[in-house]
Coordinates of C-alpha atoms and ligand atoms in Angstrom, one line a residue:
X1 CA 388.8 163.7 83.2
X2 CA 389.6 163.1 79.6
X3 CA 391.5 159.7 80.4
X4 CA 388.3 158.9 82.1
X5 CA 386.2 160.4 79.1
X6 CA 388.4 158.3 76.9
X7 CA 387.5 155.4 78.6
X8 CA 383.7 155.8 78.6
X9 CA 383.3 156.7 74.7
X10 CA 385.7 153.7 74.1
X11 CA 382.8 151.4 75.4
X12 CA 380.5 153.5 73.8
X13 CA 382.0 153.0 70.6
X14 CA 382.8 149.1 70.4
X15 CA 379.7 148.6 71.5
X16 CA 377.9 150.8 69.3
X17 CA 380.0 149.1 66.2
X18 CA 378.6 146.0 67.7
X19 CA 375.5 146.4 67.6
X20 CA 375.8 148.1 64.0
X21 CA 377.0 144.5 63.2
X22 CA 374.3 142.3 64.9
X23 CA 371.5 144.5 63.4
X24 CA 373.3 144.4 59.8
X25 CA 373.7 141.2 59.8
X26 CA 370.4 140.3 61.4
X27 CA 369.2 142.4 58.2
X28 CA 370.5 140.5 56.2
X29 CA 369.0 136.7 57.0
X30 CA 365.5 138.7 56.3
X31 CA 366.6 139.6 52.7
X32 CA 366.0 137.5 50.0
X33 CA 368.3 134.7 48.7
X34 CA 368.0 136.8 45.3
X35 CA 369.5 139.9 47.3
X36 CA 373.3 138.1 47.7
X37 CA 373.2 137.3 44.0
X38 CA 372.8 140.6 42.9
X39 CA 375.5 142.0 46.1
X40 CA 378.3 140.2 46.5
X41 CA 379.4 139.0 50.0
X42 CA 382.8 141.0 50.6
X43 CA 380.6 143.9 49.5
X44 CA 378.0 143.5 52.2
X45 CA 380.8 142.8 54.6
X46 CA 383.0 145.7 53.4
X47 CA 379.5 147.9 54.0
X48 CA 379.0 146.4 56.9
X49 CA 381.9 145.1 58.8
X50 CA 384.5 148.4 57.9
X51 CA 381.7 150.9 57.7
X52 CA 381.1 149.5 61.5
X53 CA 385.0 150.3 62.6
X54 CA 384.7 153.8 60.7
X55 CA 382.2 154.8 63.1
X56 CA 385.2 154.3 66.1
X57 CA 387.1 157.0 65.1
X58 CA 384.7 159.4 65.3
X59 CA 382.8 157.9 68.7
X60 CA 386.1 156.7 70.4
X61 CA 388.6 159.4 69.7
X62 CA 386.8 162.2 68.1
X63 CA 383.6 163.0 70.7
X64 CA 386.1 163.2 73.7
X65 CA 388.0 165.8 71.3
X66 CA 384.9 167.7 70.2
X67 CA 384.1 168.1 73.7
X68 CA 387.8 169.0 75.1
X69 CA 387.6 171.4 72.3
X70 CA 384.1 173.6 72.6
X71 CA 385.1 173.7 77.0
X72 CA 388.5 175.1 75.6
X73 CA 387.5 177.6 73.3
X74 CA 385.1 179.0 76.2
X75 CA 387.7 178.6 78.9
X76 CA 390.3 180.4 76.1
X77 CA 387.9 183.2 75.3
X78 CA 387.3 184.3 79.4
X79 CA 391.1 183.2 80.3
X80 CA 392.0 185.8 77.7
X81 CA 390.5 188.8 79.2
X82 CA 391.5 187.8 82.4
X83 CA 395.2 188.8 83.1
X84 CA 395.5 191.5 80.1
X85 CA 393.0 191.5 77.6
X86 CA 395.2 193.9 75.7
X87 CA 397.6 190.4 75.1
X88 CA 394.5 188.6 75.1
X89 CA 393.3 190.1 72.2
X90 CA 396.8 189.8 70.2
X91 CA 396.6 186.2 71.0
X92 CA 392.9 185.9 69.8
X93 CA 393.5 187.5 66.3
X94 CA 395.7 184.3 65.6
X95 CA 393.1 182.3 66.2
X96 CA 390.2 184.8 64.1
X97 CA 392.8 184.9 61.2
X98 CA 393.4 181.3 61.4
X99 CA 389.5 180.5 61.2
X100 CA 389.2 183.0 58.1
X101 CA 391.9 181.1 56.5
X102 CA 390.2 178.1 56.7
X103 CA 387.2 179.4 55.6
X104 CA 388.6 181.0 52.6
X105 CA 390.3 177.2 51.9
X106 CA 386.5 175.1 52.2
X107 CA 384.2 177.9 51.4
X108 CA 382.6 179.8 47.6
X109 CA 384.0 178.4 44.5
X110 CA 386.5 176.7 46.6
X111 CA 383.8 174.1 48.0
X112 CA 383.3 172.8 44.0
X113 CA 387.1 172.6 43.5
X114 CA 387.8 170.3 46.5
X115 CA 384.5 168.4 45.7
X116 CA 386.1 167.9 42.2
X117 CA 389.8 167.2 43.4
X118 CA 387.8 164.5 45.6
X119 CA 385.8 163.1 42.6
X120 CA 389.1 162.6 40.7
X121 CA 390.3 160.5 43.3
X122 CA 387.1 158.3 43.8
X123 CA 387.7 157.7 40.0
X124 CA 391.0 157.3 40.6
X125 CA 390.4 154.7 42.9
X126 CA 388.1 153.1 40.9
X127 CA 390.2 152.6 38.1
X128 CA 393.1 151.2 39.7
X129 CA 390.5 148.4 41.3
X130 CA 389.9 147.9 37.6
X131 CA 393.6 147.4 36.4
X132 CA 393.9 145.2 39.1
X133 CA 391.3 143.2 38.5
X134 CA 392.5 143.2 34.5
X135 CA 396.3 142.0 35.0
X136 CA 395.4 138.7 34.5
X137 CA 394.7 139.8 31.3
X138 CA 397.1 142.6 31.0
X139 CA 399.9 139.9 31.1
X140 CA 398.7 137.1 28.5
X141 CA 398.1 139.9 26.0
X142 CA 401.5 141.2 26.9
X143 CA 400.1 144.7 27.6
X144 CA 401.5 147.5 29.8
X145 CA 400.1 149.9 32.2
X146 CA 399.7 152.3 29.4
X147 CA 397.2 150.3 27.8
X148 CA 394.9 151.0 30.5
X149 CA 393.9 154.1 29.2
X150 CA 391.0 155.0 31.3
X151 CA 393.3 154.3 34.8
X152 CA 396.4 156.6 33.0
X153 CA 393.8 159.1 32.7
X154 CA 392.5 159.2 35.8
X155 CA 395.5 159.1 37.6
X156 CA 396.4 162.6 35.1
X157 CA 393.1 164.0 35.8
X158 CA 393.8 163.3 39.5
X159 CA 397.5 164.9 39.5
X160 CA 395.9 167.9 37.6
X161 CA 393.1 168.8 40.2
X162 CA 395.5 168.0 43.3
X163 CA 398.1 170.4 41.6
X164 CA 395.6 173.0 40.8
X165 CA 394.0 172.6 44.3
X166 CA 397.0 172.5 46.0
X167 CA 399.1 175.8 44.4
X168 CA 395.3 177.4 44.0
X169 CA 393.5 177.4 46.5
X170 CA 395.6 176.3 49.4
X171 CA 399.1 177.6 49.2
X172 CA 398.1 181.2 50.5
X173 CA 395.9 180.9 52.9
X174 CA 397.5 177.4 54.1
X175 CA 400.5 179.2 54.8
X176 CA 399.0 181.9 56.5
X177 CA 397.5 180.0 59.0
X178 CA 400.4 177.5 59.7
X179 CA 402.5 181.1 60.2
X180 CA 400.2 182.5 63.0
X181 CA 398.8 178.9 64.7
X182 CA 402.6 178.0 64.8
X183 CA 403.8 181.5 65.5
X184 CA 401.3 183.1 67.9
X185 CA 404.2 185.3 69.2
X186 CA 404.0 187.1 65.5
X187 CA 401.0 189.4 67.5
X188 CA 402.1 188.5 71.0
X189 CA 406.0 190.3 71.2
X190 CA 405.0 193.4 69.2
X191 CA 401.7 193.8 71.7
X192 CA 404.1 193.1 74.5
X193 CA 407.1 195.5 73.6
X194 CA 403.9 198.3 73.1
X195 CA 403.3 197.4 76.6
X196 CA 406.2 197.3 78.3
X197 CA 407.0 200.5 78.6
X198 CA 404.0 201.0 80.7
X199 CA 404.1 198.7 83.2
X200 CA 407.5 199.8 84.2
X201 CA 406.3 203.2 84.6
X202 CA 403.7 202.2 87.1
X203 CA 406.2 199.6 88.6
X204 CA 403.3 196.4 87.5
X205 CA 406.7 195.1 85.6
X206 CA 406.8 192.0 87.4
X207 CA 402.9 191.0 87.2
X208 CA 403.5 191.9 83.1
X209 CA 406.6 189.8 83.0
X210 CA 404.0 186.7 84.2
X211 CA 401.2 188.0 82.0
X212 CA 403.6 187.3 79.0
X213 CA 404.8 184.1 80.2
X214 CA 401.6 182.7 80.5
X215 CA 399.6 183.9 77.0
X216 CA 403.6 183.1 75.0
X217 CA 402.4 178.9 76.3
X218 CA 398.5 179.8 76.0
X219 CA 399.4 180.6 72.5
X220 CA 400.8 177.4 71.8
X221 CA 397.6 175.9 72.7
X222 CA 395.7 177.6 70.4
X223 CA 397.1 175.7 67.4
X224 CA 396.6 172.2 69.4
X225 CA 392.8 173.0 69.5
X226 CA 392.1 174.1 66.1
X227 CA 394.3 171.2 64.7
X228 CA 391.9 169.0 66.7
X229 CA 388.7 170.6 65.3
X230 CA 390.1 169.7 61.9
X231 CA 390.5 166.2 62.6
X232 CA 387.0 165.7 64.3
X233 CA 385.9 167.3 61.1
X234 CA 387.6 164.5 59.0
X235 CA 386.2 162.1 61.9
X236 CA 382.5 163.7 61.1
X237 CA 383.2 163.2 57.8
X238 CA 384.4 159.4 57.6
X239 CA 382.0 158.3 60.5
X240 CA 379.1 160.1 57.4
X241 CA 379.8 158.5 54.6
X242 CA 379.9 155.2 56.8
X243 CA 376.7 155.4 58.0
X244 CA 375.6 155.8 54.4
X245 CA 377.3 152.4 53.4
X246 CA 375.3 150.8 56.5
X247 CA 372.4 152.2 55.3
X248 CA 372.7 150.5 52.1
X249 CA 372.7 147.6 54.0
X250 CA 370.0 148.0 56.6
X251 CA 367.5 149.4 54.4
X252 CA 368.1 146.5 51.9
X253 CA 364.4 145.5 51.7
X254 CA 363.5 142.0 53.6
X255 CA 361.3 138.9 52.5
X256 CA 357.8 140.1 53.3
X257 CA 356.9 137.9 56.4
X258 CA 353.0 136.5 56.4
X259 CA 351.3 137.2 59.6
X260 CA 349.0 134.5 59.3
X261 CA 351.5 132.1 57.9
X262 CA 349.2 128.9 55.7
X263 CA 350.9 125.1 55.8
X264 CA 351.2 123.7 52.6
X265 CA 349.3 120.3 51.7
X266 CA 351.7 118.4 50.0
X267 CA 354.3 118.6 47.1
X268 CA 352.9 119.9 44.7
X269 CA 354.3 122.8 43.1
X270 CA 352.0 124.9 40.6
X271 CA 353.3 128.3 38.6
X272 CA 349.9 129.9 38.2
X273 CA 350.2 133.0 35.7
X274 CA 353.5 133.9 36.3
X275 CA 355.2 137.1 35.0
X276 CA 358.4 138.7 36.6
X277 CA 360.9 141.1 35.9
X278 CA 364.0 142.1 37.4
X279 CA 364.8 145.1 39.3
X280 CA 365.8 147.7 36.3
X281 CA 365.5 144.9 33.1
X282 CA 363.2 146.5 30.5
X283 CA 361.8 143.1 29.3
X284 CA 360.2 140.6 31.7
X285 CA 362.4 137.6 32.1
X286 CA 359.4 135.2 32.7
X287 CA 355.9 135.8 31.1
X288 CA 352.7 134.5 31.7
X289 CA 354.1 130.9 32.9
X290 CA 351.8 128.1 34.1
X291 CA 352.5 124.5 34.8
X292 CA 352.2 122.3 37.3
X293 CA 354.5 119.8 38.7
X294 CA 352.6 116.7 40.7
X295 CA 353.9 115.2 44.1
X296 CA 356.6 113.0 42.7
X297 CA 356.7 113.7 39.2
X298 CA 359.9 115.0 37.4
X299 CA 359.6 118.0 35.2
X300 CA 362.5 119.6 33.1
X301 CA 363.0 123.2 31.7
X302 CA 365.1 123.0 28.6
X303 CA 365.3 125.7 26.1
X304 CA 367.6 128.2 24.6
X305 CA 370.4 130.1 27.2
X306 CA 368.5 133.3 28.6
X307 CA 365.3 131.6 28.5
X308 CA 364.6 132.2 31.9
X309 CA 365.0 128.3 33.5
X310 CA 367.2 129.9 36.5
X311 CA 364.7 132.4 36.7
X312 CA 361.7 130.1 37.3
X313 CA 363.9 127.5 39.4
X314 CA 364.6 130.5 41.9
X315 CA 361.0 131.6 42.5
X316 CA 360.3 129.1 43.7
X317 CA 362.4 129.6 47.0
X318 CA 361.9 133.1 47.1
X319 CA 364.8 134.2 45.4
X320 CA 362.7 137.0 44.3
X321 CA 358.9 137.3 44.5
X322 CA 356.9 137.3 41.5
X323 CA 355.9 140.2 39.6
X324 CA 352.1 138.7 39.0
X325 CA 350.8 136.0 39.2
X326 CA 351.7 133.3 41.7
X327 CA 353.8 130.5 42.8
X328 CA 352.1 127.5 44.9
X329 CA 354.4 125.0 46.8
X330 CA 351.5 122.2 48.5
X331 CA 348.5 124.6 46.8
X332 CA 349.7 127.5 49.5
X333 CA 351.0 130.6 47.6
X334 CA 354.6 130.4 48.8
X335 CA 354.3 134.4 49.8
X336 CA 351.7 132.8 52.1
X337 CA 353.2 130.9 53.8
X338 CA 356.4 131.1 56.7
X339 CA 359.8 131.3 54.7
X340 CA 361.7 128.7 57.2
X341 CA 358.2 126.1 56.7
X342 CA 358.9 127.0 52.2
X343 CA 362.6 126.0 53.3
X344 CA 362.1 122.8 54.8
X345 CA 360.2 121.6 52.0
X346 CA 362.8 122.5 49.1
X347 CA 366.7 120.9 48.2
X348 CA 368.4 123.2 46.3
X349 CA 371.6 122.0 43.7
X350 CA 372.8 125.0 42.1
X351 CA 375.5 125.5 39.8
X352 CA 377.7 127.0 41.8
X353 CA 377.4 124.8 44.9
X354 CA 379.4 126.4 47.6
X355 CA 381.2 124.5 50.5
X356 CA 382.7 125.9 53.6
X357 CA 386.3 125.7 54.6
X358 CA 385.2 123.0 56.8
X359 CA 385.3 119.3 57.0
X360 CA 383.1 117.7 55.0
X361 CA 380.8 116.1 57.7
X362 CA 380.0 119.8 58.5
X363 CA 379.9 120.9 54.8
X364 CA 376.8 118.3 54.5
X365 CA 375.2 118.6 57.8
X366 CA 374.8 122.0 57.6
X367 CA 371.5 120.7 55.7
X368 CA 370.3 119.2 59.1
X369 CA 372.3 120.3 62.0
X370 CA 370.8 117.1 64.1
X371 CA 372.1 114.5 61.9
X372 CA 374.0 111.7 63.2
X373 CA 377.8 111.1 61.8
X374 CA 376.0 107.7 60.5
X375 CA 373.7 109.5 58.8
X376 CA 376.2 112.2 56.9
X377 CA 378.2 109.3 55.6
X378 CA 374.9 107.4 54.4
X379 CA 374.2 110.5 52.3
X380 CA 377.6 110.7 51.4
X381 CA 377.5 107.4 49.7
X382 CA 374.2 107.7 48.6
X383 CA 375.7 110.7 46.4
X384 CA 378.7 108.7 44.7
X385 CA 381.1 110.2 47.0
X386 CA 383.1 106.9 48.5
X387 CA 385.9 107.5 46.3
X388 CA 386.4 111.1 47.5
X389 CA 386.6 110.0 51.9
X390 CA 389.2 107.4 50.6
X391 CA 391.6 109.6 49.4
X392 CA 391.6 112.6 51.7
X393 CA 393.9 111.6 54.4
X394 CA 390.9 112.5 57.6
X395 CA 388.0 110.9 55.5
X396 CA 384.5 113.2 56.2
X397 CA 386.8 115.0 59.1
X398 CA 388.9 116.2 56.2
X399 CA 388.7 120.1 55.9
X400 CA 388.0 121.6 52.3
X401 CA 390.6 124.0 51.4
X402 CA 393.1 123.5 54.2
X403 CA 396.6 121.8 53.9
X404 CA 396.5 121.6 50.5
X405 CA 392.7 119.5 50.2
X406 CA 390.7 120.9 47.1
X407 CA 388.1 119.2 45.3
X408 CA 387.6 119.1 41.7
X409 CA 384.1 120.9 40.4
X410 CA 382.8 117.6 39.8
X411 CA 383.4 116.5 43.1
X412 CA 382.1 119.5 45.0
X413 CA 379.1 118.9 43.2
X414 CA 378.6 115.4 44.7
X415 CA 379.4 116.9 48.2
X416 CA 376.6 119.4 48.0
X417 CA 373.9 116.9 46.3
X418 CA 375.5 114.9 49.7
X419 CA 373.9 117.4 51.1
X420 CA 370.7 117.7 49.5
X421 CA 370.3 114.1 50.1
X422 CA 370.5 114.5 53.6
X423 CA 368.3 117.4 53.6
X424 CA 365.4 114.6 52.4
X425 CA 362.8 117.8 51.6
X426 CA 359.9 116.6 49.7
X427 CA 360.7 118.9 46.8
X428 CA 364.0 119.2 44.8
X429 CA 364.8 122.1 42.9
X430 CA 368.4 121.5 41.1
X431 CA 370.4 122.5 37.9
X432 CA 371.9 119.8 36.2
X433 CA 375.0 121.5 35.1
X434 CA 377.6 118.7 34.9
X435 CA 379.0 120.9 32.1
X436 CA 382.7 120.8 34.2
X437 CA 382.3 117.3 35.1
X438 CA 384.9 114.6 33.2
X439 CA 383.5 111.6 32.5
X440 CA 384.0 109.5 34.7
X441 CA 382.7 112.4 37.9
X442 CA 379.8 112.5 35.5
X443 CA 378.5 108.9 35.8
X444 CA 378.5 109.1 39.3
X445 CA 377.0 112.7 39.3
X446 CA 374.2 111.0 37.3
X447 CA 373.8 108.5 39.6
X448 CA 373.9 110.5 42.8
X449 CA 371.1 112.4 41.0
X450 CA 368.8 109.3 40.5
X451 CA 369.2 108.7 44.2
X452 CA 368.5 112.5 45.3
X453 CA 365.3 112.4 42.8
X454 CA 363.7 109.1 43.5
X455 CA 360.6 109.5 45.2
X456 CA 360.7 113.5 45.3
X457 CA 359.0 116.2 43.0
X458 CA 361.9 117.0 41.4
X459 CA 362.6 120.5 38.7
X460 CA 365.5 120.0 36.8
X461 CA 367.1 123.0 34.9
X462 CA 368.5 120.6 32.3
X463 CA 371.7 121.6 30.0
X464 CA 371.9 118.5 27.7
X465 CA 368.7 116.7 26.3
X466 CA 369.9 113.5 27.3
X467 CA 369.1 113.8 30.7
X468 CA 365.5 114.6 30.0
X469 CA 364.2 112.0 28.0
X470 CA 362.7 110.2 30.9
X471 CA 361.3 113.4 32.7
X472 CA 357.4 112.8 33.3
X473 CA 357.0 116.1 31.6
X474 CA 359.4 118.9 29.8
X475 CA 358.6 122.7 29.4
X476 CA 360.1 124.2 26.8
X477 CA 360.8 128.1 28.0
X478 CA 362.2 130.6 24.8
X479 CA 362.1 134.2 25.8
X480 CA 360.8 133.8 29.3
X481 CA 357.4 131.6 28.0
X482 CA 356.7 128.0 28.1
X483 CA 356.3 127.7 24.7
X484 CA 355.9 123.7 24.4
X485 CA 355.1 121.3 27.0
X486 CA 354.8 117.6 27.2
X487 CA 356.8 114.0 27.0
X488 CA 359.7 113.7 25.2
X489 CA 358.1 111.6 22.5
X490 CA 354.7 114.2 22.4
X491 CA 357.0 117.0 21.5
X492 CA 359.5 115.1 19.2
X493 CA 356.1 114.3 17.2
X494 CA 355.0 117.6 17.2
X495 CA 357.6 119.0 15.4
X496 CA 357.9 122.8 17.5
X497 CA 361.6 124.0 18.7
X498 CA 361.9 120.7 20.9
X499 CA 361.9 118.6 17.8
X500 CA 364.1 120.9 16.2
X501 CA 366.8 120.8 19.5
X502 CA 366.5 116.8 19.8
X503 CA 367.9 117.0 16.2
X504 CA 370.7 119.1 16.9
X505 CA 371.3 117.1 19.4
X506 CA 371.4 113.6 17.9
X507 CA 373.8 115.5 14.8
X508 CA 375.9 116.2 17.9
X509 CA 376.7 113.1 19.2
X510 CA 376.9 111.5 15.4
X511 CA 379.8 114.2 14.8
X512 CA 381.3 113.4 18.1
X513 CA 381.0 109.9 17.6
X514 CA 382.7 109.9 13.9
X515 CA 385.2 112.8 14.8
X516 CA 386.5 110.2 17.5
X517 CA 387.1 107.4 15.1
Ligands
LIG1 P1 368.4 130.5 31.5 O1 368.5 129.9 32.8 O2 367.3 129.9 30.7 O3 369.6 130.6 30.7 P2 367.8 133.0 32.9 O4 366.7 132.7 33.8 O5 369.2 132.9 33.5 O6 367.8 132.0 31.6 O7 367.6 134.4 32.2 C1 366.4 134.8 31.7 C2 366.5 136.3 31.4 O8 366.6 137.1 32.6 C3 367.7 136.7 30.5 O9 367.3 137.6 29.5 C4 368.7 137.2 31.5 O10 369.5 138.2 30.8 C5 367.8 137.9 32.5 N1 368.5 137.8 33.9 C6 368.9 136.7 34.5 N2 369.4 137.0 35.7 C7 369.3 138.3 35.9 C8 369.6 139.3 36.9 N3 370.1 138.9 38.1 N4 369.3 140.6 36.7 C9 368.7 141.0 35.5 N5 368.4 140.2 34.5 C10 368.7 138.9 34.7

């Protein structure tokens, strides 16, 4: 019965682990693209993915024990009355001194030490993820452990509470209950040598002798089932505090979903009164923002770092939804209208352009799953990257990261605006961040852009003003407000904080230029 129990909440339990999977992870494509920059991914997958195979323990192993368990505690407490419930009883006050013990070990002021002994090692924990994460650092500053003073604590704070919980609270009653689970004879032989002499005065010696024999390895058993309650309790425990991490997950909140999704009319994209603040941030990244971009005009957002340009570039896919006020992609609100339709209309370059350990024909048509290998390497050139197929020994069938293949950041840029190309949406949101390019990876990164952009509405998150000069219009965003708007020669004219960065800028390059000579 229990190797066919076994069996049954085996299935049970990959399957439910499963499922805890699929629904997590279908959970997660309905969350906003603003949701995975604020939780990393090995977080979500450490929540979701080891949370899932912390629930096996308890469904697999534990539920067939729980079960085994309660039936034996029954069967124990009518078996002992049975044959002599005088033996019975010596056996059963193992077992009611063993459960006291325990008691006394969780319960009263006992319950706040061990919650504080298991605090200390959270923190403990904790800090050690620290230290690792600092021994980069540790080692170019030529520091020691020691130096990590908040980890050396911990792990002192940790060793006090463990020794205090340990030679405090346990050590009596621990040993106690290890003495009669282990030793159930301790009650057993002094009950049987009162009985003895009895049953061989009315000749029952025999049936006694069997008696004995059978509570002396009933006994035994007594300590195998409360061991096994204590280890379904751990398996309770673990299977609790994983459910909580999957809750984290699957109570993440998701894209609100129109019901009556609208089409949008073009590409035209339009910030209408646009505030927003992020989740916890005491002052609103983006305040009162209106502009509006025509169907293939180029607009810029320049200003100083912390502005809020990444902020505005990402509402507009629904990164996160606005906190008033509205964004319009085609004149339809994009809350309006259905998330995969907004998708299709946008190219995204961000600064940190990931690529999949995969070849590179995959890396680009993940944009469009349906494009032809003639197609991929027509994007490909179209964004600069001929130079990069030549010398990776597969060309586009090359994988990225394998064998030794790694691309510079300048060149994974051009592999993901590859992939923008190929996208060919009607709207193209990117960041112009060629800040790690070299030279040379720039000029073609400059190019690959003018062939992305032509013919699109493009918003660029520009970096250096020499990129902007030629942008039908640039906003000018200080504190999260457009505070200047125009062409490049308009503002320079009037004078306002554009002016005064277009000066900087020009010193810039002068000192550059003479500092060279
Ligand atoms: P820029 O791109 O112009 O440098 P950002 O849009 O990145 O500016 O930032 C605008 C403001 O929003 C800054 O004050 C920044 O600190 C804040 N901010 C940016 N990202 C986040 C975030 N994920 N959570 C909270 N605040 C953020």
């Amino acid at each position: 019965l229990y190797f066919g129990g076994l069996m049954c909440t085996h299935l049970a339990a990959f399957r439910t682990a499963a499922n805890i999977r699929k629904r997590g992870v279908a959970h997660v494509m309905d969350a906003p693209l603003g949701y995975f920059d604020a939780n990393a991914s090995g977080l979500i997958r450490g929540r979701l993915d080891a949370a899932a195979a912390d629930t096996e323990t308890l469904l697999a192993h534990n539920l067939a024990d729980i079960v085994g368990t309660i039936t034996l505690f029954f069967a124990m407490l009518v078996l002992m009355f049975v044959f002599d419930w005088r033996m019975g009883c010596a056996c059963l006050l193992a077992a009611v001194i063993s459960i006291l013990t325990m008691f006394a070990m969780m319960g009263g002021k006992n319950a706040r030490i061990m919650a504080e002994y298991q605090a200390a090692q959270d923190r403990m924990t904790k800090a050690g993820t620290e230290y690792v994460r600092g021994i980069p650092v540790v080692k170019i500053f030529q520091q020691t452990v020691y130096s990590f003073k908040a980890f050396q604590q911990a792990i002192e704070e940790y060793s006090t509470k463990a020794e205090h919980y340990q030679a405090d609270v346990c050590r009596v009653p621990q040993s106690i209950n290890l003495t009669v689970t282990e030793g159930a004879f301790v009650f057993l032989v002094p009950a049987a040598i009162f009985l003895a002499p009895g049953a061989l005065a009315d000749g029952s010696f025999a049936g006694f002798v069997t008696d004995f024999a059978f509570y002396a390895v009933f006994s035994a058993i007594i300590s195998t089932a409360l061991a096994r309650i204590m280890f379904a309790s751990s398996g309770i425990m673990l299977a609790g505090t994983a459910l909580g991490r999957i809750r984290m997950v699957v109570e993440a909140p998701a894209l609100k979903v129109p019901e009556h999704p609208k089409a949008p009319q073009g590409s035209q994209v339009e910030f209408r009164d646009v505030s927003f603040t992020y989740d916890g941030a005491e002052t609103p990244a983006l305040s009162h923002v209106s502009f509006t971009v025509e169907p293939g005009q180029t607009v810029a957002m320049v200003g100083p770092s912390g502005g809020g340009k990444t902020t505005a570039a990402s509402l507009i896919p629904r990164f996160w939804d606005v906190s008033s006020g509205a964004v319009l992609v085609g004149g339809v609100d994009v809350r309006d209208m259905d998330p995969h339709v907004l998708m299709d209309q946008i190219a995204f370059v961000f600064q940190n352009s990931r690529l999949f350990k995969a070849s590179i024909l995959e890396n680009v048509r993940a944009a469009k799953p349906e494009a032809t290998r003639e197609q991929v390497l027509a994007a490909l050139m179209a964004a600069q990257c001929g130079d990069i197929l030549e010398k990776l020994p597969k060309g586009m069938d090359t994988v990225i990261g394998a064998e030794g293949t790694y691309l510079s950041g300048g060149e994974q840029q051009r592999v993901s605006l590859a992939r923008a190309i190929l996208k060919d949406a009607p709207i193209v949101v990117l960041d112009e961040a060629t800040a790690f390019a070299d030279p040379e990876n720039e000029a073609l990164i400059q190019k690959a852009f003018a062939r992305l952009t032509k013919g699109r509405t493009v918003i660029m998150i520009a970096h250096r003003l020499s990129t902007v000069t030629g942008a039908d219009k640039i906003l000018v965003l200080d504190q999260g407000r457009v505070v200047e708007q125009g062409a490049h020669d308009d503002l320079v004219a009037a004078g306002g904080l554009y002016a005064r960065m277009w000066a900087d800028y020009n010193q810039a390059i002068r000192w550059k230029i003479t500092s060279e000579q």
